[in-house]
């Protein structure tokens, strides 16, 4: 399997060739809500949807989804997650949060720092004077969704913000990991993995997703060279 490449393939045709010890899977899967993808029926039976996640057992697996769906469809296959983060955002949608569940891996929130909130606290001021860059990342992330006017917006649906994927990689990835997104979409996971110095692969069965991701990665590579 060639690294730093994306494939027009079903993830089930590729995952059997991946090393479970060296592969970190990060994904935002189809939500089974009837979204009109051209090459995928996003409305299958509950049993079929639950079956989708079975082959991820044994991998370090991080999934972005709604919490009740994580409990109903993913936990029966992968067990109880080691940690769950809540991602919240302002939007015009009825739901304004999603959960990020970590299976078979434990995030280290000390690897990402965020600004202190109470800058009038003498203890906080002393930490800053001593060179502290901030406090550890919380287990809830207030990060805007990617809107049509966002600078990072690609010509694809339901795009996950780079900051969300970046936080995930930083707090859970090991040196030498291969980052894999089985439902590649707009290519955010691959793009952020590349920016952070990790090898990646991605798969999708939608030709548009592959085209969008390829163009995105080519632009990033040319910018960083």
Tab-separated table of C-alpha atoms in Angstrom:
chain	number	residue	atom	x	y	z
A	1	UNK	CA	0.000	0.000	0.000
A	2	UNK	CA	1.542	3.284	-1.119
A	3	UNK	CA	1.583	6.001	1.528
A	4	UNK	CA	0.570	9.615	0.949
A	5	UNK	CA	-1.994	8.621	-1.607
A	6	UNK	CA	-5.768	8.582	-1.865
A	7	UNK	CA	-7.757	5.786	-3.453
A	8	UNK	CA	-11.096	5.516	-5.206
A	9	UNK	CA	-11.923	2.377	-3.268
A	10	UNK	CA	-14.267	0.967	-0.663
A	11	UNK	CA	-12.485	1.013	2.710
A	12	UNK	CA	-13.272	-2.679	3.198
A	13	UNK	CA	-11.055	-3.498	0.227
A	14	UNK	CA	-8.041	-1.755	1.745
A	15	UNK	CA	-8.241	-2.012	5.513
A	16	UNK	CA	-7.161	-5.664	5.598
A	17	UNK	CA	-3.735	-4.603	4.287
A	18	UNK	CA	-3.089	-2.040	7.039
A	19	UNK	CA	-0.910	-2.564	10.103
A	20	UNK	CA	-3.099	-2.162	13.195
A	21	UNK	CA	-0.117	-1.166	15.316
A	22	UNK	CA	0.983	1.659	13.029
A	23	UNK	CA	-2.354	2.909	11.690
A	24	UNK	CA	-4.468	5.598	13.341
A	25	UNK	CA	-7.943	5.917	11.836
A	26	UNK	CA	-9.649	9.309	12.081
A	27	UNK	CA	-12.950	9.737	10.321
A	28	UNK	CA	-16.261	11.530	9.965
A	29	UNK	CA	-18.420	8.772	8.452
A	30	UNK	CA	-21.682	9.026	6.523
A	31	UNK	CA	-24.412	9.678	9.104
A	32	UNK	CA	-27.101	7.430	7.584
A	33	UNK	CA	-29.586	10.292	7.347
A	34	UNK	CA	-30.431	10.125	3.640
A	35	UNK	CA	-27.917	12.673	2.355
A	36	UNK	CA	-27.819	12.556	-1.440
A	37	UNK	CA	-24.385	11.201	-2.289
A	38	UNK	CA	-24.039	10.155	-5.928
A	39	UNK	CA	-22.278	6.871	-5.236
A	40	UNK	CA	-23.500	5.911	-1.780
A	41	UNK	CA	-26.954	5.255	-0.385
A	42	UNK	CA	-26.852	7.189	2.879
A	43	UNK	CA	-29.856	5.394	4.288
A	44	UNK	CA	-29.432	1.725	5.065
A	45	UNK	CA	-30.949	-0.478	7.741
A	46	UNK	CA	-29.739	-0.148	11.323
A	47	UNK	CA	-28.076	-3.545	11.087
A	48	UNK	CA	-26.257	-2.636	7.856
A	49	UNK	CA	-25.103	0.632	9.353
A	50	UNK	CA	-23.846	-1.072	12.503
A	51	UNK	CA	-22.022	-3.611	10.320
A	52	UNK	CA	-20.101	-0.771	8.634
A	53	UNK	CA	-17.961	-0.269	11.721
A	54	UNK	CA	-17.118	-3.892	12.497
A	55	UNK	CA	-13.872	-4.004	10.523
A	56	UNK	CA	-12.360	-1.175	12.597
A	57	UNK	CA	-12.106	-3.394	15.652
A	58	UNK	CA	-8.518	-3.638	16.904
A	59	UNK	CA	-7.452	-0.366	15.273
A	60	UNK	CA	-6.894	2.884	17.067
A	61	UNK	CA	-10.056	4.557	15.877
A	62	UNK	CA	-11.312	8.119	16.386
A	63	UNK	CA	-14.769	8.958	15.087
A	64	UNK	CA	-16.720	12.210	14.820
A	65	UNK	CA	-20.442	11.544	15.140
A	66	UNK	CA	-23.524	12.211	17.248
A	67	UNK	CA	-23.245	10.602	20.659
A	68	UNK	CA	-26.404	8.481	20.458
A	69	UNK	CA	-25.216	7.033	17.131
A	70	UNK	CA	-21.799	6.277	18.590
A	71	UNK	CA	-23.523	4.384	21.403
A	72	UNK	CA	-25.999	2.619	19.159
A	73	UNK	CA	-23.867	1.661	16.158
A	74	UNK	CA	-20.174	1.837	17.055
A	75	UNK	CA	-19.911	0.780	20.701
A	76	UNK	CA	-21.482	-2.670	20.000
A	77	UNK	CA	-18.563	-3.377	17.635
A	78	UNK	CA	-15.644	-1.571	19.263
A	79	UNK	CA	-16.561	-1.450	22.941
A	80	UNK	CA	-16.627	1.575	25.228
A	81	UNK	CA	-14.419	4.507	24.108
A	82	UNK	CA	-11.515	5.516	26.338
A	83	UNK	CA	-12.536	9.171	26.103
A	84	UNK	CA	-15.171	11.374	24.487
A	85	UNK	CA	-14.737	15.028	23.531
A	86	UNK	CA	-17.640	17.330	22.789
A	87	UNK	CA	-17.243	19.594	19.761
A	88	UNK	CA	-19.641	22.558	19.863
A	89	UNK	CA	-20.320	25.223	17.233
A	90	UNK	CA	-22.786	27.924	16.216
A	91	UNK	CA	-24.856	27.097	13.164
A	92	UNK	CA	-28.286	27.343	11.595
A	93	UNK	CA	-28.807	23.634	12.177
A	94	UNK	CA	-30.962	22.277	14.982
A	95	UNK	CA	-27.982	20.372	16.361
A	96	UNK	CA	-24.943	22.377	17.354
A	97	UNK	CA	-22.574	19.779	18.712
A	98	UNK	CA	-21.008	16.465	17.829
A	99	UNK	CA	-18.965	14.002	19.826
A	100	UNK	CA	-15.445	12.762	19.151
A	101	UNK	CA	-14.920	9.267	20.552
A	102	UNK	CA	-11.506	7.630	21.012
A	103	UNK	CA	-11.427	3.826	20.741
A	104	UNK	CA	-8.408	1.695	21.589
A	105	UNK	CA	-6.343	4.833	22.221
A	106	UNK	CA	-6.077	7.431	24.967
A	107	UNK	CA	-5.636	11.122	24.105
A	108	UNK	CA	-3.094	13.223	25.972
A	109	UNK	CA	-4.629	16.672	26.381
A	110	UNK	CA	-1.360	18.123	27.663
A	111	UNK	CA	0.045	17.979	24.114
A	112	UNK	CA	-2.094	20.942	23.038
A	113	UNK	CA	-2.150	24.174	25.015
A	114	UNK	CA	-4.869	26.810	25.029
A	115	UNK	CA	-4.922	30.340	26.499
A	116	UNK	CA	-5.683	30.731	30.182
A	117	UNK	CA	-9.121	32.174	30.890
A	118	UNK	CA	-8.646	34.008	34.175
A	119	UNK	CA	-5.793	36.409	33.528
A	120	UNK	CA	-6.433	38.254	36.803
A	121	UNK	CA	-5.542	35.185	38.882
A	122	UNK	CA	-2.097	35.698	40.427
A	123	UNK	CA	-1.264	32.008	40.035
A	124	UNK	CA	-2.043	32.176	36.326
A	125	UNK	CA	0.030	35.330	35.895
A	126	UNK	CA	2.956	33.660	37.623
A	127	UNK	CA	2.709	30.640	35.309
A	128	UNK	CA	2.799	32.973	32.305
A	129	UNK	CA	5.820	34.781	33.723
A	130	UNK	CA	7.495	31.388	34.156
A	131	UNK	CA	7.025	30.694	30.447
A	132	UNK	CA	3.816	28.649	30.418
A	133	UNK	CA	2.125	28.616	27.005
A	134	UNK	CA	-1.321	27.959	28.440
A	135	UNK	CA	-3.417	25.272	30.085
A	136	UNK	CA	-4.089	21.790	28.758
A	137	UNK	CA	-6.741	21.341	26.086
A	138	UNK	CA	-10.229	20.841	27.534
A	139	UNK	CA	-12.526	17.952	26.645
A	140	UNK	CA	-14.943	20.329	24.901
A	141	UNK	CA	-13.901	22.271	21.814
A	142	UNK	CA	-15.689	25.417	20.670
A	143	UNK	CA	-14.650	25.470	17.010
A	144	UNK	CA	-16.684	27.011	14.177
A	145	UNK	CA	-17.950	24.685	11.496
A	146	UNK	CA	-16.741	25.206	7.928
A	147	UNK	CA	-19.293	27.482	6.293
A	148	UNK	CA	-19.610	28.428	2.639
A	149	UNK	CA	-17.742	31.672	3.314
A	150	UNK	CA	-14.928	29.985	5.266
A	151	UNK	CA	-11.427	30.322	3.803
A	152	UNK	CA	-10.819	26.574	4.058
A	153	UNK	CA	-14.111	25.650	2.362
A	154	UNK	CA	-13.807	23.071	-0.433
A	155	UNK	CA	-16.443	22.142	-2.994
A	156	UNK	CA	-17.801	19.321	-0.860
A	157	UNK	CA	-20.376	18.630	1.840
A	158	UNK	CA	-20.105	18.447	5.628
A	159	UNK	CA	-16.473	19.519	5.772
A	160	UNK	CA	-14.757	19.085	9.151
A	161	UNK	CA	-12.605	22.047	10.320
A	162	UNK	CA	-8.861	21.517	10.105
A	163	UNK	CA	-8.504	22.596	13.737
A	164	UNK	CA	-10.691	19.696	14.901
A	165	UNK	CA	-8.604	17.136	13.017
A	166	UNK	CA	-5.408	18.883	14.065
A	167	UNK	CA	-6.333	18.641	17.742
A	168	UNK	CA	-7.134	14.938	17.363
A	169	UNK	CA	-3.836	14.117	15.664
A	170	UNK	CA	-1.791	16.133	18.136
A	171	UNK	CA	-3.273	14.508	21.247
A	172	UNK	CA	-3.391	10.894	20.110
A	173	UNK	CA	-0.991	10.154	17.227
A	174	UNK	CA	2.366	8.469	17.790
A	175	UNK	CA	5.575	9.144	15.892
A	176	UNK	CA	5.611	7.113	12.692
A	177	UNK	CA	1.849	6.634	12.548
A	178	UNK	CA	0.008	6.304	9.262
A	179	UNK	CA	-3.156	8.424	9.413
A	180	UNK	CA	-6.058	6.825	7.544
A	181	UNK	CA	-9.493	8.234	6.751
A	182	UNK	CA	-11.768	5.542	5.255
A	183	UNK	CA	-14.477	8.108	4.375
A	184	UNK	CA	-12.218	10.798	2.939
A	185	UNK	CA	-14.779	13.356	1.768
A	186	UNK	CA	-13.108	16.728	1.192
A	187	UNK	CA	-9.728	15.395	2.338
A	188	UNK	CA	-9.361	17.288	5.625
A	189	UNK	CA	-7.764	14.395	7.533
A	190	UNK	CA	-5.190	13.748	4.825
A	191	UNK	CA	-4.450	17.460	4.425
A	192	UNK	CA	-3.907	18.058	8.138
A	193	UNK	CA	-1.868	14.870	8.543
A	194	UNK	CA	0.446	16.054	5.754
A	195	UNK	CA	0.798	19.520	7.297
A	196	UNK	CA	1.720	17.965	10.656
A	197	UNK	CA	4.341	15.697	9.111
A	198	UNK	CA	2.485	12.370	9.141
A	199	UNK	CA	2.034	9.881	6.334
A	200	UNK	CA	-1.565	9.427	5.258
A	201	UNK	CA	-3.877	7.446	3.054
A	202	UNK	CA	-7.527	8.014	2.295
A	203	UNK	CA	-10.325	6.157	0.570
A	204	UNK	CA	-13.707	7.139	-0.796
A	205	UNK	CA	-16.106	5.647	-3.289
A	206	UNK	CA	-17.173	9.065	-4.598
A	207	UNK	CA	-15.204	10.352	-7.598
A	208	UNK	CA	-15.944	13.952	-6.652
A	209	UNK	CA	-14.433	13.381	-3.200
A	210	UNK	CA	-11.265	12.018	-4.771
A	211	UNK	CA	-11.048	14.944	-7.215
A	212	UNK	CA	-11.611	17.548	-4.480
A	213	UNK	CA	-9.119	15.877	-2.130
A	214	UNK	CA	-6.496	15.476	-4.857
A	215	UNK	CA	-6.702	19.147	-5.829
A	216	UNK	CA	-6.570	20.189	-2.185
A	217	UNK	CA	-3.507	18.089	-1.430
A	218	UNK	CA	-1.725	19.237	-4.586
A	219	UNK	CA	-2.224	22.872	-3.549
A	220	UNK	CA	-0.904	22.164	-0.044
A	221	UNK	CA	2.139	20.288	-1.348
A	222	UNK	CA	3.025	23.088	-3.730
A	223	UNK	CA	2.582	25.672	-0.971
A	224	UNK	CA	4.755	23.843	1.542
A	225	UNK	CA	7.571	22.900	-0.853
